Short mmCIF file of C-alpha atoms in Angstrom, two decimals:
data_model
loop_
_atom_site.label_atom_id
_atom_site.label_comp_id
_atom_site.label_asym_id
_atom_site.label_seq_id
_atom_site.Cartn_x
_atom_site.Cartn_y
_atom_site.Cartn_z
CA GLU A 1 232.87 25.59 -65.95
CA ALA A 2 235.03 28.34 -64.47
CA THR A 3 236.77 25.94 -62.11
CA THR A 4 237.74 23.52 -64.88
CA PHE A 5 240.10 26.03 -66.57
CA PHE A 6 239.65 24.76 -70.14
CA ILE A 7 240.24 26.74 -73.30
CA PHE A 8 240.86 25.98 -76.94
CA SER A 9 244.41 26.81 -77.91
CA LEU A 10 247.51 25.50 -79.61
CA ASN A 11 248.73 22.07 -78.68
CA ASN A 12 251.81 21.75 -76.51
CA LYS A 13 254.24 21.70 -79.43
CA LYS A 14 256.73 24.59 -79.45
CA TYR A 15 256.60 26.28 -82.84
CA SER A 16 259.49 28.31 -84.23
CA GLN A 17 258.58 31.47 -86.13
CA GLN A 18 259.10 29.82 -89.53
CA GLU A 19 257.31 26.62 -88.52
CA PHE A 20 254.34 28.65 -87.40
CA LYS A 21 254.16 30.57 -90.66
CA ASN A 22 254.31 27.37 -92.69
CA ASN A 23 252.00 25.36 -90.48
CA ASN A 24 248.39 25.18 -91.69
CA GLN A 25 247.35 22.59 -89.14
CA LYS A 26 243.85 23.18 -87.82
CA ILE A 27 243.83 24.15 -84.16
CA GLU A 28 241.81 21.38 -82.60
CA ASP A 29 243.58 20.38 -79.39
CA CYS A 30 241.93 21.34 -76.18
CA ILE A 31 244.45 21.82 -73.40
CA ASN A 32 244.04 22.41 -69.71
CA TYR A 33 244.03 26.12 -69.01
CA LYS A 34 246.09 25.77 -65.87
CA GLU A 35 248.74 23.70 -67.65
CA PHE A 36 248.91 26.24 -70.46
CA LEU A 37 249.44 29.08 -68.02
CA ASP A 38 251.90 27.12 -65.91
CA ASP A 39 253.88 26.33 -69.03
CA PHE A 40 253.77 30.01 -69.98
CA TYR A 41 254.94 30.98 -66.51
CA TYR A 42 257.91 28.61 -66.59
CA HIS A 43 259.10 29.91 -69.95
CA ILE A 44 259.06 33.64 -69.41
CA ASN A 45 261.74 35.02 -71.68
CA PHE A 46 261.71 37.17 -74.77
CA ASN A 47 262.08 34.35 -77.31
CA ASP A 48 259.09 32.41 -75.97
CA ASN A 49 257.09 35.61 -75.70
CA PHE A 50 257.85 36.32 -79.33
CA THR A 51 256.72 32.81 -80.29
CA ILE A 52 253.52 33.20 -78.28
CA SER A 53 252.90 36.54 -79.98
CA LEU A 54 252.67 34.69 -83.30
CA MET A 55 249.67 32.67 -82.18
CA PRO A 56 246.24 33.38 -83.69
CA GLU A 57 244.23 36.18 -82.15
CA ASN A 58 241.54 33.80 -80.92
CA VAL A 59 244.06 32.29 -78.47
CA TYR A 60 244.46 35.67 -76.77
CA LYS A 61 240.74 36.28 -76.93
CA ASN A 62 240.19 33.03 -75.07
CA LEU A 63 242.71 33.95 -72.40
CA ILE A 64 241.03 37.33 -71.93
CA THR A 65 237.49 35.98 -71.99
CA ILE A 66 238.12 33.12 -69.57
CA SER A 67 240.12 35.32 -67.19
CA LEU A 68 237.36 37.93 -67.04
CA PHE A 69 234.68 35.25 -66.74
CA ILE A 70 236.40 33.74 -63.70
CA ARG A 71 236.91 37.19 -62.15
CA ASN A 72 233.24 38.06 -62.54
CA PHE A 73 231.61 34.77 -61.54
CA GLU A 74 234.14 32.73 -59.54
CA PRO A 75 236.63 35.28 -58.13
CA ASN A 76 237.66 33.02 -55.23
CA GLU A 77 239.01 30.51 -57.75
CA LEU A 78 241.66 33.07 -58.62
CA MET A 79 242.96 32.64 -55.08
CA VAL A 80 242.61 28.86 -55.09
CA TYR A 81 244.69 28.72 -58.28
CA LEU A 82 246.96 31.62 -57.31
CA TYR A 83 249.84 30.15 -59.27
CA SER A 84 247.83 30.31 -62.48
CA THR A 85 246.50 33.74 -61.60
CA LYS A 86 250.10 34.89 -61.37
CA ALA A 87 250.66 33.68 -64.92
CA ILE A 88 247.57 35.60 -66.08
CA VAL A 89 249.06 38.75 -64.56
CA TYR A 90 252.38 38.02 -66.30
CA PHE A 91 250.53 37.61 -69.58
CA SER A 92 248.72 40.92 -69.19
CA LEU A 93 251.81 42.88 -68.09
CA ILE A 94 253.97 41.61 -70.93
CA PHE A 95 251.63 41.69 -73.90
CA SER A 96 249.75 44.90 -73.12
CA CYS A 97 252.81 47.16 -73.28
CA HIS A 98 255.11 45.69 -75.93
CA ASP A 99 254.15 46.80 -79.43
CA ASN A 100 256.90 44.58 -80.87
CA LEU A 101 254.88 41.55 -79.69
CA ILE A 102 251.38 42.73 -80.61
CA LYS A 103 251.05 45.55 -83.12
CA ASN A 104 247.35 46.29 -82.70
CA PRO A 105 247.07 48.95 -79.93
CA HIS A 106 243.34 48.29 -79.42
CA PHE A 107 244.07 44.62 -78.80
CA ARG A 108 246.82 45.49 -76.32
CA MET A 109 244.26 47.58 -74.43
CA GLU A 110 241.96 44.56 -74.25
CA ILE A 111 244.78 42.51 -72.73
CA PHE A 112 245.44 45.30 -70.24
CA ASP A 113 241.80 45.05 -69.13
CA ILE A 114 242.78 41.83 -67.34
CA MET A 115 244.83 43.91 -64.87
CA VAL A 116 241.92 46.26 -64.31
CA HIS A 117 239.47 43.43 -63.64
CA LEU A 118 241.84 41.58 -61.32
CA PHE A 119 243.05 44.45 -59.15
CA VAL A 120 240.02 46.73 -58.98
CA ILE A 121 238.23 45.66 -55.80
CA PHE A 122 234.64 46.75 -55.27
CA LYS A 123 233.27 47.82 -51.88
CA TYR A 124 231.23 44.66 -51.40
CA GLU A 125 234.41 42.62 -51.91
CA GLU A 126 236.58 44.42 -49.36
CA ASN A 127 236.27 41.65 -46.74
CA THR A 128 236.41 38.72 -49.14
CA LYS A 129 239.15 36.39 -50.28
CA ILE A 130 239.77 38.28 -53.53
CA THR A 131 241.64 41.04 -51.65
CA GLN A 132 244.49 38.55 -51.23
CA ILE A 133 245.29 39.18 -54.88
CA PHE A 134 247.32 42.21 -53.82
CA SER A 135 249.90 39.78 -52.44
CA LEU A 136 250.90 39.13 -56.06
CA LEU A 137 252.15 42.71 -56.34
CA ARG A 138 255.08 41.76 -54.11
CA GLU A 139 256.22 38.98 -56.45
CA LYS A 140 259.53 40.11 -57.98
CA PHE A 141 258.68 40.06 -61.68
CA ILE A 142 255.31 41.74 -61.12
CA LYS A 143 256.79 44.29 -58.73
CA ASP A 144 259.55 45.17 -61.20
CA SER A 145 257.22 45.31 -64.23
CA LEU A 146 253.97 46.71 -62.85
CA MET A 147 254.47 50.46 -63.01
CA VAL A 148 256.38 50.55 -66.27
CA SER A 149 253.71 48.37 -67.91
CA ILE A 150 250.87 50.53 -66.62
CA MET A 151 252.56 53.74 -67.69
CA ARG A 152 253.46 52.43 -71.12
CA VAL A 153 249.79 51.71 -71.70
CA PHE A 154 248.99 55.21 -70.40
CA VAL A 155 251.40 56.76 -72.92
CA ASP A 156 250.39 54.34 -75.67
CA ALA A 157 246.78 55.50 -75.33
CA GLU A 158 247.83 58.83 -76.85
CA ARG A 159 247.96 57.10 -80.24
CA LEU A 160 244.34 56.03 -79.97
CA GLY A 161 241.26 57.99 -80.80
CA THR A 162 242.38 60.17 -83.68
CA SER A 163 238.77 60.21 -84.85
CA ASN A 164 237.09 59.96 -81.45
CA GLN A 165 239.54 61.19 -78.85
CA PHE A 166 237.36 60.99 -75.78
CA TYR A 167 236.01 57.47 -76.20
CA GLU A 168 239.39 56.01 -77.11
CA LYS A 169 242.27 57.69 -75.31
CA PHE A 170 240.41 58.91 -72.26
CA SER A 171 238.46 55.71 -71.70
CA VAL A 172 241.75 53.78 -71.53
CA ARG A 173 243.26 56.32 -69.10
CA ASP A 174 240.13 56.20 -67.00
CA LYS A 175 240.74 52.46 -66.46
CA ILE A 176 244.44 53.00 -65.76
CA LEU A 177 243.81 55.64 -63.11
CA LEU A 178 241.13 53.47 -61.50
CA LEU A 179 243.66 50.63 -61.36
CA ILE A 180 246.34 52.90 -59.86
CA GLU A 181 243.88 54.18 -57.25
CA ASN A 182 243.06 50.61 -56.20
CA ILE A 183 246.72 49.55 -56.09
CA ASN A 184 247.52 52.62 -54.01
CA LYS A 185 244.68 51.69 -51.67
CA GLY A 186 245.59 47.99 -51.45
CA ALA A 187 249.38 48.33 -51.42
CA GLY A 188 250.24 51.97 -50.81
CA GLN A 189 253.90 51.62 -49.88
CA LEU A 190 254.50 49.41 -52.88
CA PHE A 191 252.98 52.08 -55.11
CA VAL A 192 255.36 54.70 -53.69
CA GLU A 193 258.38 52.46 -54.28
CA ASN A 194 257.28 51.56 -57.80
CA ILE A 195 256.57 55.10 -58.95
CA LYS A 196 259.96 56.28 -57.63
CA THR A 197 261.77 53.45 -59.40
CA TYR A 198 259.86 54.10 -62.60
CA ALA A 199 260.63 57.83 -62.58
CA ASN A 200 264.34 57.25 -61.95
CA LYS A 201 264.86 54.31 -64.31
CA TYR A 202 262.66 55.33 -67.23
CA THR A 203 263.33 59.05 -67.37
CA GLU A 204 262.12 59.70 -70.92
CA GLU A 205 258.99 57.58 -70.60
CA SER A 206 258.07 59.04 -67.22
CA THR A 207 258.52 62.57 -68.58
CA LYS A 208 256.06 61.73 -71.39
CA MET A 209 253.62 60.27 -68.89
CA VAL A 210 253.66 63.32 -66.60
CA THR A 211 253.40 65.68 -69.58
CA MET A 212 250.35 63.82 -70.87
CA LEU A 213 248.76 63.74 -67.42
CA MET A 214 249.12 67.52 -67.07
CA SER A 215 247.84 68.01 -70.60
CA ASP A 216 244.72 65.99 -69.77
CA ILE A 217 244.07 68.06 -66.64
CA THR A 218 244.47 71.31 -68.62
CA TYR A 219 242.01 70.02 -71.21
CA PHE A 220 239.44 69.08 -68.56
CA ASN A 221 239.77 72.45 -66.80
CA ASP A 222 238.22 74.19 -69.78
CA GLU A 223 236.07 71.37 -71.14
CA ILE A 224 234.20 70.71 -67.90
CA ILE A 225 233.47 74.37 -67.23
CA GLU A 226 232.19 74.76 -70.80
CA LYS A 227 229.98 71.65 -70.65
CA LEU A 228 228.49 72.60 -67.27
CA SER A 229 227.81 76.11 -68.57
CA LEU A 230 225.92 74.63 -71.54
CA ILE A 231 223.92 72.40 -69.18
CA LYS A 232 223.07 75.46 -67.09
CA GLN A 233 221.88 77.27 -70.24
CA TYR A 234 219.57 74.38 -71.08
CA GLU A 235 218.19 74.29 -67.52
CA ASP A 236 217.47 78.03 -67.72
CA LEU A 237 215.81 77.55 -71.09
CA VAL A 238 213.52 74.79 -69.81
CA ASP A 239 212.68 76.78 -66.67
CA ASN A 240 211.46 79.61 -68.87
CA GLN A 241 208.49 77.64 -70.19
CA GLU A 242 207.07 80.54 -72.13
CA GLU A 243 210.23 80.94 -74.25
CA PHE A 244 210.81 77.20 -74.47
CA ASN A 245 207.29 76.55 -75.81
CA LYS A 246 207.79 79.15 -78.53
CA LYS A 247 210.40 76.91 -80.11
CA SER A 248 209.34 74.35 -82.68
CA GLU A 249 209.18 70.70 -81.70
CA GLU A 250 212.26 70.08 -83.82
CA GLN A 251 214.20 72.82 -82.00
CA ARG A 252 213.14 71.53 -78.58
CA LYS A 253 214.19 68.03 -79.56
CA PHE A 254 217.54 69.34 -80.80
CA GLU A 255 218.17 71.21 -77.53
CA GLU A 256 217.23 68.13 -75.51
CA GLU A 257 219.58 65.88 -77.49
CA LYS A 258 222.38 68.40 -77.10
CA PHE A 259 221.75 68.49 -73.35
CA LYS A 260 221.79 64.68 -73.09
CA ASN A 261 225.05 64.50 -75.00
CA ASN A 262 226.71 67.16 -72.81
CA ASP A 263 225.33 65.49 -69.69
CA ARG A 264 226.74 62.08 -70.68
CA ILE A 265 230.16 63.41 -71.68
CA VAL A 266 230.70 65.71 -68.72
CA ARG A 267 229.97 62.92 -66.22
CA ALA A 268 232.75 60.82 -67.73
CA GLU A 269 235.08 63.83 -68.02
CA ILE A 270 234.61 64.82 -64.37
CA ARG A 271 235.28 61.25 -63.24
CA LEU A 272 238.54 61.18 -65.18
CA PHE A 273 239.42 64.73 -64.08
CA ASN A 274 239.04 63.71 -60.43
CA SER A 275 241.17 60.60 -60.95
CA SER A 276 243.85 62.61 -62.78
CA LEU A 277 244.01 65.14 -59.95
CA LYS A 278 244.35 62.35 -57.36
CA PHE A 279 247.21 60.83 -59.33
CA LEU A 280 248.94 64.20 -59.74
CA VAL A 281 248.71 64.81 -55.99
CA SER A 282 250.12 61.32 -55.31
CA ILE A 283 253.14 61.61 -57.60
CA SER A 284 253.87 65.21 -56.58
CA LYS A 285 254.51 63.95 -53.06
CA VAL A 286 257.04 61.27 -54.03
CA ILE A 287 258.81 62.31 -57.24
CA GLN A 288 259.31 66.07 -56.86
CA GLU A 289 262.79 65.79 -58.36
CA LYS A 290 261.25 64.49 -61.58
CA PHE A 291 259.44 67.79 -62.09
CA LEU A 292 262.65 69.75 -61.49
CA ASP A 293 264.65 68.04 -64.22
CA ASP A 294 266.40 70.75 -66.25
CA LYS A 295 266.14 68.68 -69.43
CA SER A 296 262.34 68.95 -69.45
CA LYS A 297 259.85 71.76 -68.99
CA LEU A 298 257.85 69.84 -66.39
CA CYS A 299 258.53 72.33 -63.61
CA GLU A 300 257.42 75.35 -65.63
CA ASN A 301 254.45 73.47 -67.08
CA LEU A 302 253.33 72.30 -63.63
CA ALA A 303 253.53 75.85 -62.24
CA ASN A 304 251.49 77.16 -65.18
CA LEU A 305 248.94 74.35 -64.84
CA LEU A 306 248.41 74.92 -61.12
CA ASN A 307 248.21 78.70 -61.53
CA TYR A 308 245.66 78.34 -64.32
CA SER A 309 243.62 75.75 -62.43
CA LEU A 310 243.60 77.89 -59.29
CA ASP A 311 242.50 80.90 -61.31
CA VAL A 312 239.68 78.91 -62.91
CA PHE A 313 238.27 77.43 -59.71
CA ILE A 314 238.87 80.27 -57.26
CA THR A 315 237.30 82.99 -59.42
CA PRO A 316 233.65 83.48 -60.50
CA ARG A 317 234.26 81.53 -63.72
CA GLY A 318 234.51 78.28 -61.77
CA ASN A 319 232.70 78.82 -58.49
CA GLN A 320 229.43 80.23 -59.83
CA LEU A 321 228.25 77.19 -61.80
CA LYS A 322 224.70 77.02 -60.51
CA VAL A 323 223.81 73.77 -62.21
CA LYS A 324 220.96 71.93 -60.51
CA ASN A 325 222.07 68.94 -58.44
CA LEU A 326 225.73 69.59 -59.21
CA SER A 327 226.73 66.75 -56.88
CA GLN A 328 225.13 64.18 -59.22
CA TYR A 329 227.98 64.91 -61.63
CA GLN A 330 230.55 64.25 -58.87
CA PHE A 331 231.83 67.76 -59.49
CA ASP A 332 233.25 68.86 -56.14
CA PRO A 333 234.94 72.30 -56.13
CA LYS A 334 236.23 71.63 -52.60
CA PHE A 335 238.05 68.48 -53.71
CA ILE A 336 239.45 70.28 -56.77
CA LEU A 337 240.74 73.21 -54.70
CA VAL A 338 242.33 70.95 -52.08
CA SER A 339 244.01 68.90 -54.82
CA ILE A 340 245.49 72.03 -56.40
CA LEU A 341 246.72 73.42 -53.07
CA SER A 342 248.12 70.06 -51.94
CA THR A 343 250.15 69.82 -55.15
CA TYR A 344 251.50 73.34 -54.60
CA ALA A 345 252.39 72.32 -51.04
CA SER A 346 254.58 69.45 -52.27
CA PHE A 347 257.00 72.00 -53.78
CA VAL A 348 257.25 74.43 -50.88
CA ASP A 349 261.00 73.78 -50.51
CA TYR A 350 261.85 74.10 -54.20
CA LYS A 351 262.74 77.67 -55.16
CA LYS A 352 262.95 76.83 -58.86
CA PHE A 353 259.27 75.88 -58.84
CA ILE A 354 258.29 79.00 -56.89
CA GLU A 355 260.11 81.18 -59.42
CA TYR A 356 258.15 79.60 -62.25
CA VAL A 357 254.91 80.21 -60.33
CA VAL A 358 255.68 83.93 -60.05
CA LYS A 359 256.98 84.28 -63.63
CA ASP A 360 253.73 82.94 -65.12
CA GLN A 361 252.27 86.08 -66.71
CA ARG A 362 249.08 84.38 -67.86
CA SER A 363 247.46 83.15 -64.66
CA TYR A 364 249.59 84.04 -61.62
CA LYS A 365 247.86 86.33 -59.14
CA ILE A 366 248.94 86.49 -55.49
CA GLU A 367 245.33 87.38 -54.66
CA ASN A 368 244.26 83.86 -55.71
CA PHE A 369 246.64 82.30 -53.17
CA ILE A 370 245.49 84.58 -50.37
CA ARG A 371 241.84 83.93 -51.19
CA ALA A 372 242.45 80.17 -51.25
CA ARG A 373 244.11 80.33 -47.83
CA SER A 374 241.18 82.30 -46.43
CA ILE A 375 238.64 79.82 -47.82
CA ILE A 376 240.40 76.89 -46.13
CA GLU A 377 240.84 78.80 -42.86
CA GLU A 378 237.23 79.96 -42.69
CA SER A 379 235.59 76.64 -43.58
CA GLY A 380 235.89 73.36 -41.74
CA LYS A 381 234.42 71.46 -44.68
CA PHE A 382 237.64 71.15 -46.67
CA ASN A 383 239.39 67.82 -46.32
CA MET A 384 242.93 69.19 -46.48
CA SER A 385 245.60 67.75 -44.21
CA LYS A 386 247.07 70.06 -41.60
CA ASP A 387 250.56 69.39 -42.93
CA ASP A 388 249.64 70.30 -46.51
CA PHE A 389 247.84 73.47 -45.38
CA GLU A 390 250.81 74.61 -43.30
CA LYS A 391 253.10 74.02 -46.26
CA PHE A 392 250.77 76.00 -48.52
CA VAL A 393 250.75 78.93 -46.08
CA SER A 394 254.55 78.79 -45.99
CA LEU A 395 254.57 78.71 -49.80
CA ILE A 396 252.62 81.98 -49.93
CA ASP A 397 255.28 83.68 -47.78
CA LYS A 398 258.03 82.36 -50.05
CA ILE A 399 256.12 83.46 -53.15
CA LYS A 400 255.99 87.03 -51.79
CA ILE A 401 259.75 86.98 -51.23
CA VAL A 402 260.47 85.68 -54.73
CA GLU A 403 258.01 88.23 -56.15
CA GLU A 404 260.09 91.05 -54.63
CA GLU A 405 263.34 89.54 -55.90
CA ILE A 406 262.05 89.29 -59.45
#
């Protein structure tokens, strides 16, 4: 029963590292789940964490399985036993991001899933008791550890998926960005404070995170356009029944399978692309100084990324994708354009950034900025804030000045 909080685990004896290695005792004690977690909560320090990390894998599997079972079938119990829920969060934060405690990166990702399941609130749950779980984010240890733990998992995901990049690395980041979006929605001010602290305190890690985020967005810029173009080619092929019927059954089947594969992949890619853009917009508004750090190339790379993205989605290459029912893929050129312009707007007062924008010989075109401004001005369908639009217009004027100086 979910409300009984029972799992099979080690007995209450505290094992030293050597004792554990030498101990062949069969694990047969059944302990109360709540007591186990309470005990874990009371003994949060590195030595105990190291001891716990020596336990058999099935102990962790039980913690994960029971936690997710309760979340799915008895979510209100997480609020009734909030103290134990706090310990579950501690467990997930600590063991998902420390490779010195658990070496297997895939297993750490499984532990991280606890955070995703606990703090991702669905629409039908918005007025239920489970939303109270966001109160845990103000608890000191969780508040201090949350962002660094999430971002370490984000960076750690880069080591996954050497043989199947999309389904490994990107699936993990998809969950992370969904979690961040929900935390931002449920505790926005806390998110702002945490991301600022993270960027200032963990400079090297945060630089890696931002670099990887921008790299993902660059990858999706090209990948999504290519996949949608291939889908359009298949739709044109099928529409031309005369030509399509000339192909052998084997060829038609091959084309159909290729279409299904592209269709499946591009849906997931667009979802992650949208989430990545949202996160970039969010952090660009609160940690501008991070991008301007002279020790990294973040400022130049961001300018190049935005210029390239603007060029892709403001020119015929990106805005003439006549795929049928494009909205079913959640591909929204308006959202993409607003995200790009809003990120530009965050750096309107930073001349260093503007200089990098103008110096980009690959993608910079002042015509793209003027066209983007005209599109927003002429259409009332773009959900861009007045403040961001005014900043973007001001940015164009400053770009023209810098262009003359250079």
